[in-house]
Coordinates of C-alpha atoms (C1' of nucleotides) in Angstrom, one line a residue:
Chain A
X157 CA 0.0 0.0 0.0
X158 CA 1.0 3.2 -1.0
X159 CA 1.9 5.9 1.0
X160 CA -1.0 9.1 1.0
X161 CA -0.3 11.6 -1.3
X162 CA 1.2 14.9 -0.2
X163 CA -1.6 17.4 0.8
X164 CA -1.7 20.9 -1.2
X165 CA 0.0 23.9 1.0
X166 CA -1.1 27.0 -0.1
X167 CA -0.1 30.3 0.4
X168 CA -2.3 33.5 -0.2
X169 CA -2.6 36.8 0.5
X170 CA -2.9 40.4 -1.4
X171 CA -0.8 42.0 -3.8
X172 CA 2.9 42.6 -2.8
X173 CA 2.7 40.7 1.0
X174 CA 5.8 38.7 0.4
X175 CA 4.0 35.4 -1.2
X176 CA 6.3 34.5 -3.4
X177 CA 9.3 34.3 -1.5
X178 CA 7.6 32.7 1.4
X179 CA 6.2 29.8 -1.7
X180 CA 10.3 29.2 -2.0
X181 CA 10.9 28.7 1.8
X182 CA 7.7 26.5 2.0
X183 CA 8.9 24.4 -1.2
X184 CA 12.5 23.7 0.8
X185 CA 10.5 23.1 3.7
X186 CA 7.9 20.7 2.6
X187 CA 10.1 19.5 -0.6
X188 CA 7.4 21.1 -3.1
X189 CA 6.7 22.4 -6.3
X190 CA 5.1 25.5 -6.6
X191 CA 1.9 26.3 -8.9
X192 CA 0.8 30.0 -9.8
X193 CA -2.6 31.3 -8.5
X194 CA -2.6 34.7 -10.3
X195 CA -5.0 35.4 -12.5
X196 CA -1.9 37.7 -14.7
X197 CA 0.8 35.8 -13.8
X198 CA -0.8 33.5 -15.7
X199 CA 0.1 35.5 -18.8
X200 CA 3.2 35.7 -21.1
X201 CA 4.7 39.2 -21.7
X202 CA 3.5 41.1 -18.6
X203 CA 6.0 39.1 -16.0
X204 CA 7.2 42.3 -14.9
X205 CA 4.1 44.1 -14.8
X206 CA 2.1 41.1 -12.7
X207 CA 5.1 40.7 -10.5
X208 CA 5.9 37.2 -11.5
X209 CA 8.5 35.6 -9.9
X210 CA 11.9 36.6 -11.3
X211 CA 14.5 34.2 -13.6
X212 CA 16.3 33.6 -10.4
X213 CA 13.4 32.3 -8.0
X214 CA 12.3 29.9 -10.6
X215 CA 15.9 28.7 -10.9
X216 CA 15.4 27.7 -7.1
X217 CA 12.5 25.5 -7.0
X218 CA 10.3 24.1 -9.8
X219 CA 7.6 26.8 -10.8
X220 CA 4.4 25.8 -12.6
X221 CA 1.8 28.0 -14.6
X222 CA 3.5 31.1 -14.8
X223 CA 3.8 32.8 -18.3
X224 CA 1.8 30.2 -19.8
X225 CA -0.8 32.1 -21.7
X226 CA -0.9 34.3 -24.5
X227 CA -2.2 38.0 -24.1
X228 CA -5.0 37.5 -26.0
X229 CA -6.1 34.4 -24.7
X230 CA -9.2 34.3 -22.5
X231 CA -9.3 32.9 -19.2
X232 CA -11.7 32.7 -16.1
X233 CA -11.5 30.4 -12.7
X234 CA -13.0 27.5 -14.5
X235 CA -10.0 26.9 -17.2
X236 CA -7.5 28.2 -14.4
X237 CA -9.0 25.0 -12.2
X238 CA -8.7 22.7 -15.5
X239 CA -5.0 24.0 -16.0
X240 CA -4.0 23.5 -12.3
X241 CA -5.7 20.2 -11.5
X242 CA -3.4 18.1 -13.6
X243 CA -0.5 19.4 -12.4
X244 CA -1.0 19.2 -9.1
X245 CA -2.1 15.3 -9.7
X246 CA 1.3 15.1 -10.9
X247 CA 3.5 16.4 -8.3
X248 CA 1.9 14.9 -6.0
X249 CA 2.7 11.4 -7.6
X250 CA 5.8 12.4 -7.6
X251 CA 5.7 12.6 -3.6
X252 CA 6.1 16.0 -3.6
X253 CA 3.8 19.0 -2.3
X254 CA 2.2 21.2 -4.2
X255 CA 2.6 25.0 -2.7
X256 CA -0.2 26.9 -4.7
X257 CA 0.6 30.2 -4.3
X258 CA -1.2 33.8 -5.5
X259 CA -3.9 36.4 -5.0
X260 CA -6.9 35.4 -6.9
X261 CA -9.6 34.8 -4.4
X262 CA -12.0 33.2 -7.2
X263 CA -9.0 30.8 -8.7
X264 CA -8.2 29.8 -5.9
X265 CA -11.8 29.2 -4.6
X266 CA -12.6 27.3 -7.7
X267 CA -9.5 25.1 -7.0
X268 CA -10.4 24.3 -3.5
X269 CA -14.2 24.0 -3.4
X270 CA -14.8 23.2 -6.9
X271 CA -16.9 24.7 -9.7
X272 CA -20.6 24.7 -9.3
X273 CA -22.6 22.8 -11.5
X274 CA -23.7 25.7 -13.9
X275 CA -22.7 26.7 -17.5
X276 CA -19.5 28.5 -18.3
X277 CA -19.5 31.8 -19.8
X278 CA -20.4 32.0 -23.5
X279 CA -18.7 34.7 -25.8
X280 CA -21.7 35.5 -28.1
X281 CA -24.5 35.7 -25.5
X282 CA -22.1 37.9 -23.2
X283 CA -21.9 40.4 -26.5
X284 CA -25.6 40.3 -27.0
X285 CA -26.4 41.0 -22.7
X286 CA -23.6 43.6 -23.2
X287 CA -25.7 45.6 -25.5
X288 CA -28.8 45.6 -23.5
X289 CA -29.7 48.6 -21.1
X290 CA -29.2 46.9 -17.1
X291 CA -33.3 47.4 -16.5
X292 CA -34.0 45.2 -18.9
X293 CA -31.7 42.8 -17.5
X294 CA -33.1 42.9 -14.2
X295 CA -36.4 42.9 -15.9
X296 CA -35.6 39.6 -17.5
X297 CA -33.9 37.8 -14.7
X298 CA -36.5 38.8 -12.5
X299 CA -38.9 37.2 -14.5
X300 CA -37.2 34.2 -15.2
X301 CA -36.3 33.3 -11.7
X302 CA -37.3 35.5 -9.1
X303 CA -35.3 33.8 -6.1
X304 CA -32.2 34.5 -8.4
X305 CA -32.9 38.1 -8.6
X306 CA -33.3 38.9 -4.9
X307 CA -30.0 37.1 -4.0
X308 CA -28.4 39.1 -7.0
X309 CA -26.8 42.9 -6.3
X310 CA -29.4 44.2 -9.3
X311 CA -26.8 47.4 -9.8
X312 CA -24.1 45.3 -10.4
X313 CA -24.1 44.6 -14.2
X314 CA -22.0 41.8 -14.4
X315 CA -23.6 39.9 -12.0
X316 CA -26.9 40.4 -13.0
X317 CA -25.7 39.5 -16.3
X318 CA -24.3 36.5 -15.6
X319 CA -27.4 35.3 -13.4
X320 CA -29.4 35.5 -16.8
X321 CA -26.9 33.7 -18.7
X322 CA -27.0 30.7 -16.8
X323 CA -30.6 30.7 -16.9
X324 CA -30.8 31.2 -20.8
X325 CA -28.0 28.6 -21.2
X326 CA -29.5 26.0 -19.3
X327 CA -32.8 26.5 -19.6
X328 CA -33.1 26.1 -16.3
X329 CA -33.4 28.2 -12.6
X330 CA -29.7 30.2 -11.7
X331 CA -30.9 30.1 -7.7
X332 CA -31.9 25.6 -8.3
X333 CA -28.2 25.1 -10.0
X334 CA -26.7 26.8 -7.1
X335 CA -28.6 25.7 -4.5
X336 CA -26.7 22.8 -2.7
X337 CA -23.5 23.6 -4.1
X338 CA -22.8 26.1 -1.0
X339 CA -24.1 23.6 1.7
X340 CA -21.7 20.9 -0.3
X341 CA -18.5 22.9 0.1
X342 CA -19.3 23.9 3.5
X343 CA -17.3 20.6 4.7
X344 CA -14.3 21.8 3.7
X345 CA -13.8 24.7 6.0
X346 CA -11.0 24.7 8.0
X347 CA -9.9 21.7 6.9
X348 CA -7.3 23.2 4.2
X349 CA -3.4 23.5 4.8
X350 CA -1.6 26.9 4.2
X351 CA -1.2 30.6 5.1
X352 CA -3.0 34.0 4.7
X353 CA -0.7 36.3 4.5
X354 CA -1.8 39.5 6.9
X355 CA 0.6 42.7 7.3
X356 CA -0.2 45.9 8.5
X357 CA -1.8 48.2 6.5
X358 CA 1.0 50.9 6.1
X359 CA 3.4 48.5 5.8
X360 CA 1.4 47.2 2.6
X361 CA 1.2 50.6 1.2
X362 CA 5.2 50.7 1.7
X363 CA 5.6 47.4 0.1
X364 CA 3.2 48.3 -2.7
X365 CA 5.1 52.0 -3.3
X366 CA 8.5 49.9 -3.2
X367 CA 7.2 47.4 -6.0
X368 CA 5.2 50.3 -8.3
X369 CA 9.1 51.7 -8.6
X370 CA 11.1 49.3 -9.3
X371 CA 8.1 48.0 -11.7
X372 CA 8.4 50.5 -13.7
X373 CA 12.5 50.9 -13.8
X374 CA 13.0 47.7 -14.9
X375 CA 10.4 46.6 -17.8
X376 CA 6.8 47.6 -17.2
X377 CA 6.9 49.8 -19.6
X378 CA 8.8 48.2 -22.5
X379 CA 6.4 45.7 -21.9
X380 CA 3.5 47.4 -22.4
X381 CA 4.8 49.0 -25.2
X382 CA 5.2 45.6 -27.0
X383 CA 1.4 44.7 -26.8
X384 CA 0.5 48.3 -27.8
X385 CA -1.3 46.1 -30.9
X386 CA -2.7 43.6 -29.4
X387 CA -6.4 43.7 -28.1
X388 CA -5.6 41.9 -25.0
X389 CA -7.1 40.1 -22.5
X390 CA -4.4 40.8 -19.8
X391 CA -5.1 44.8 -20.8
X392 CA -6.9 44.6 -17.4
X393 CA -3.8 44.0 -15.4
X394 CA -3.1 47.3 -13.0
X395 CA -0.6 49.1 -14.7
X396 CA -1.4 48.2 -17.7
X397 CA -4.1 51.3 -18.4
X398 CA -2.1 53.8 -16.4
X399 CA 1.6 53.1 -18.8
X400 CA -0.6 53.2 -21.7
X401 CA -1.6 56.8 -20.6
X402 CA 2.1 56.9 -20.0
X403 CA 3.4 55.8 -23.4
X404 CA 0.9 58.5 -25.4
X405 CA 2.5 61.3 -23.3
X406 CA -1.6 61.8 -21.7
X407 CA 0.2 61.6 -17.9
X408 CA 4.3 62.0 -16.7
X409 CA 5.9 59.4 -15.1
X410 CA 5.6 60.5 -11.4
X411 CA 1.6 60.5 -12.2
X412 CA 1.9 57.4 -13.4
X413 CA 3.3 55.3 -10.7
X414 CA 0.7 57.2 -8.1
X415 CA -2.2 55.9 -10.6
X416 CA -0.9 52.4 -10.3
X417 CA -0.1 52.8 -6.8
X418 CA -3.8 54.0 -5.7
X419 CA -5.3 50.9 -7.9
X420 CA -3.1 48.4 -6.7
X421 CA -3.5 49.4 -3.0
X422 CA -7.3 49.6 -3.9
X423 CA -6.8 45.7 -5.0
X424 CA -4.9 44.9 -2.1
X425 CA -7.9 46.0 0.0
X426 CA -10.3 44.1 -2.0
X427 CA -8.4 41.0 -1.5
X428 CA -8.0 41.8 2.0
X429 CA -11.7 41.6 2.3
X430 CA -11.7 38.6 1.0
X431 CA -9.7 36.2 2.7
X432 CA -11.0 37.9 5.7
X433 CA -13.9 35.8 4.8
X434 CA -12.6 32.8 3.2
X435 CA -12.3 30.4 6.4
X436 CA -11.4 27.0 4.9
X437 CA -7.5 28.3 5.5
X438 CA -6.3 29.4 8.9
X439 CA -4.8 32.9 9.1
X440 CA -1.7 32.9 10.6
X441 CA 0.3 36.3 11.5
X442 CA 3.6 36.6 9.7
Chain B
rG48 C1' 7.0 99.4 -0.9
rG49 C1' 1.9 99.8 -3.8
rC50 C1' -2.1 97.1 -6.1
rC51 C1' -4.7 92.6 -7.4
rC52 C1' -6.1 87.4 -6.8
rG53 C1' -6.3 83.2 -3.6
rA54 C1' -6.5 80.5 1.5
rU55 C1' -13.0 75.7 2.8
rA56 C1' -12.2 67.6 4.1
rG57 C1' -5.7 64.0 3.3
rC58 C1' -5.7 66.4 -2.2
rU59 C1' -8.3 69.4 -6.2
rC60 C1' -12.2 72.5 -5.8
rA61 C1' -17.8 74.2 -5.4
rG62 C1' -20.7 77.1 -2.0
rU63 C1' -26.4 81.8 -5.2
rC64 C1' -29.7 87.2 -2.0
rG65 C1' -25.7 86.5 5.1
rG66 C1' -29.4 81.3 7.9
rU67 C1' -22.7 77.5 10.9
rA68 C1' -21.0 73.4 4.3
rG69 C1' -20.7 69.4 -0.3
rA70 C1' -18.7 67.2 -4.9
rG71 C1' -14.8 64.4 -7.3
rC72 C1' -10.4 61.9 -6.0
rA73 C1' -7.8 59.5 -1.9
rG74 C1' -9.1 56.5 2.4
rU75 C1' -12.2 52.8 5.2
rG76 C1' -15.8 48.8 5.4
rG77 C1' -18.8 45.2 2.5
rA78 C1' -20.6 42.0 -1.6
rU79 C1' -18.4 38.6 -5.0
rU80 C1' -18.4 30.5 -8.2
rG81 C1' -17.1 30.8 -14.4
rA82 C1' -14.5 38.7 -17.0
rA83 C1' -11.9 38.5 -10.4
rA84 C1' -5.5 42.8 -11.0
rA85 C1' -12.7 42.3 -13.0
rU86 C1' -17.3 44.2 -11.4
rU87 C1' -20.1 46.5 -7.6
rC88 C1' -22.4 48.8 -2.8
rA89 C1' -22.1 51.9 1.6
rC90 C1' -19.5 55.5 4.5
rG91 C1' -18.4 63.0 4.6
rU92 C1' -17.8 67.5 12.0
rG93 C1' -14.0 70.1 8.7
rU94 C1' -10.4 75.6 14.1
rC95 C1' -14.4 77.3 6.2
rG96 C1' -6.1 80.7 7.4
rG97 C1' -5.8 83.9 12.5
rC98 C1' -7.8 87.9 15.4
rG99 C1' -11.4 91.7 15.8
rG100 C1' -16.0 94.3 14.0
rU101 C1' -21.2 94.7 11.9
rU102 C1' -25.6 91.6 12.5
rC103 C1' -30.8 88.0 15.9
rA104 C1' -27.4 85.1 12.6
rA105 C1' -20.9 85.4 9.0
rA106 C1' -17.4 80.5 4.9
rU107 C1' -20.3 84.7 2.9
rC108 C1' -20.1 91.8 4.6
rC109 C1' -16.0 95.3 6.9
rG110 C1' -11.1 96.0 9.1
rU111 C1' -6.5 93.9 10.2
rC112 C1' -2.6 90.3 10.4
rU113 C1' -0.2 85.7 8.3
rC114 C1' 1.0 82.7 4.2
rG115 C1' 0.9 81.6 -1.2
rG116 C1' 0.7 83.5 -6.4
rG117 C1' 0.7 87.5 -9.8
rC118 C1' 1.3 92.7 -11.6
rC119 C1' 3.6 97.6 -10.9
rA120 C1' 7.7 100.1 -8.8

RNA sequence: GGCCCGAUAGCUCAGUCGGUAGAGCAGUGGAUUGAAAAUUCACGUGUCGGCGGUUCAAAUCCGUCUCGGGCCA
C-alpha cells in the first residue's frame, strides 16, 4: 500500500505581502513544487508588470503555470481549475507537495471547493447582454427566476448578467443550479493546509510603493509598449491602463506610478476583504 | 513698498440674496463560483487661514494680520 499523497500547501494573500518568496521557503520546507494562482501571472509578456517571480526564484525551485498564456487568450477560474488540476495530480505522484501560491480569491476558490454545476460563460451571448440597457436585464432575470434576482446585487451589471446567462443557457433556474452547491462545500472549511498572509496596512502601502518603482525601472513599460497592438485580454492588469496613458504622453511618469499605486492598493484592499472571509484556510500572522 | 487674486475635508475645488458646508479623488468597510489585477455597494464634523468688528445670525459683509501667487515700482 502506497503511501498518502502529499496534501496541497497554499499560500495566499494580497498584492505585494511577500508570497512569493515565502512559496520558495515552504517548497524547501515541505520538498514542493510551486503552482501560480494569479490570475496575470498566468500571462506571457506582462512578468514584470504582474510581479511574476523573477528568472532567479524559478531557478530555485520548480515553478508551474506562470507565463503560460498568451495575451490574447481568455481565461476565467474554470479553465484556471482545469489548468492546475493536472498538475497538481502530478506532483503529488511524484511525492512531492504542491505549494499553490497567488492572490486570486476566485482561482483559488474554484480550485479548492470546486466549480458549481452551472454553464461556463459563452462569448456571443455575453456580447448580446452587453448591448442591453441593465433594466431590462433585471427585468428579464426577474422574470425568469425570481429567487435568483433577490440574491443578486441588481446594480451590479456583471452579476446580474451572468445570473441571466446561466438561466438562458440551461434553460433552467440560476438560484436551483446553485442551491446545494454552498451547503456541499461547506465541509471543507478549516480543513485546508496553508497561510493568509496578513501585514499591517501601512506596511502594505510601503511594500506596494517599493514594488510600483522598481516595476516601472526595470520593464513595465517596455512591456506594455510591446502589446501596444494587441487587443488583450491581460489589458486589465493594473498598470497596464495607467503606462498606456504613460506611453501617449496623456500623464508623466511620477503621475503614473501614483495611478498604479492608488489601484493596486485599492486591489490589495479588495483582496483583503476577501480572505478575511474565506475560512477554509487558517490565518496565521507573519 | 503699492495694487490685485487666492486660502473651505488628506488632495483638487464648489458654495447663489448672510441662515454654521458638499462634490470628485484618496481613504475605510462590505458583496463577489465561471471577465476577479474584474465588477459593484455603503460611509463626509471640517479651528471654512488667525484675530477683531457689523448683525438676531458670518465660509459669505467690513477691518487687520499671516502665508501663497501675480502685476507695478
Amino acid at each position: 500500500m502506497s503511501p498518502a499523497p502529499p496534501e496541497p500547501f497554499y499560500i495566499c494573500g494580497p498584492t505585494a505581502s511577500g508570497k512569493s518568496a515565502l512559496a520558495l521557503a515552504y517548497a524547501r520546507k515541505l520538498d514542493g513544487e510551486i503552482i501560480n494562482a494569479d490570475a496575470f501571472q498566468l500571462y506571457r509578456g506582462i512578468e514584470t508588470l504582474s510581479a511574476a517571480p523573477s528568472l532567479t526564484e524559478i531557478a530555485q525551485s520548480p515553478h508551474h503555470l506562470y507565463g503560460v498564456l498568451a495575451p490574447s487568450t481568455p481565461n476565467d477560474a474554470g479553465s484556471y481549475r482545469s489548468l492546475a488540476l493536472p498538475i497538481i495530480q502530478r506532483i503529488q505522484a511524484r511525492g512531492k507537495t504542491p505549494i499553490i501560491t497567488g492572490g486570486s480569491g476566485l482561482y483559488l476558490k474554484f480550485l479548492t471547493h470546486g466549480p458549481a454545476p452551472l454553464p461556463r460563460a459563452d462569448a456571443s451571448l455575453r456580447v448580446e447582454l452587453d448591448g442591453l440597457p441593465l433594466g431590462e436585464l433585471v427585468a428579464r432575470l426577474t422574470e425568469l427566476d425570481p429567487l435568483e434576482a433577490s440574491r443578486t446585487a441588481l446594480e451590479n451589471r456583471r452579476f446580474v448578467s451572468r445570473a441571466l446567462e446561466i438561466c438562458l443557457l440551461s434553460g433552467r433556474k440560476a438560484s436551483a443550479l446553485r442551491d446545494g452547491w454552498e451547503a456541499q462545500t461547506a465541509r471543507i472549511s478549516g480543513k485546508l493546509r496553508g497561510i493568509v498572509i496578513q501585514r499591517p496596512r501601512e506596511i502594505l502601502h510601503q511594500r506596494i510603493a517599493r514594488r510600483t518603482r522598481i516595476m516601472l525601472e526595470s520593464g513595465a513599460i517596455q512591456e506594455v509598449a510591446a502589446l501596444a497592438d494587441v487587443s488583450s485580454h491581460c489589458e486589465k492588469a493594473i498598470g497596464f491602463r495607467e503606462i498606456r496613458c504613460l506611453l501617449r504622453g496623456e500623464i508623466d511618469l511620477s503621475t503614473c506610478g501614483e495611478l498604479i499605486n492608488a489601484a493596486t492598493r485599492q486591489y490589495a484592499k479588495r483582496q483583503e476583504t476577501w480572505f478575511r472571509r474565506e475560512q477554509w484556510l487558517s490565518p496565521e500572522k507573519i
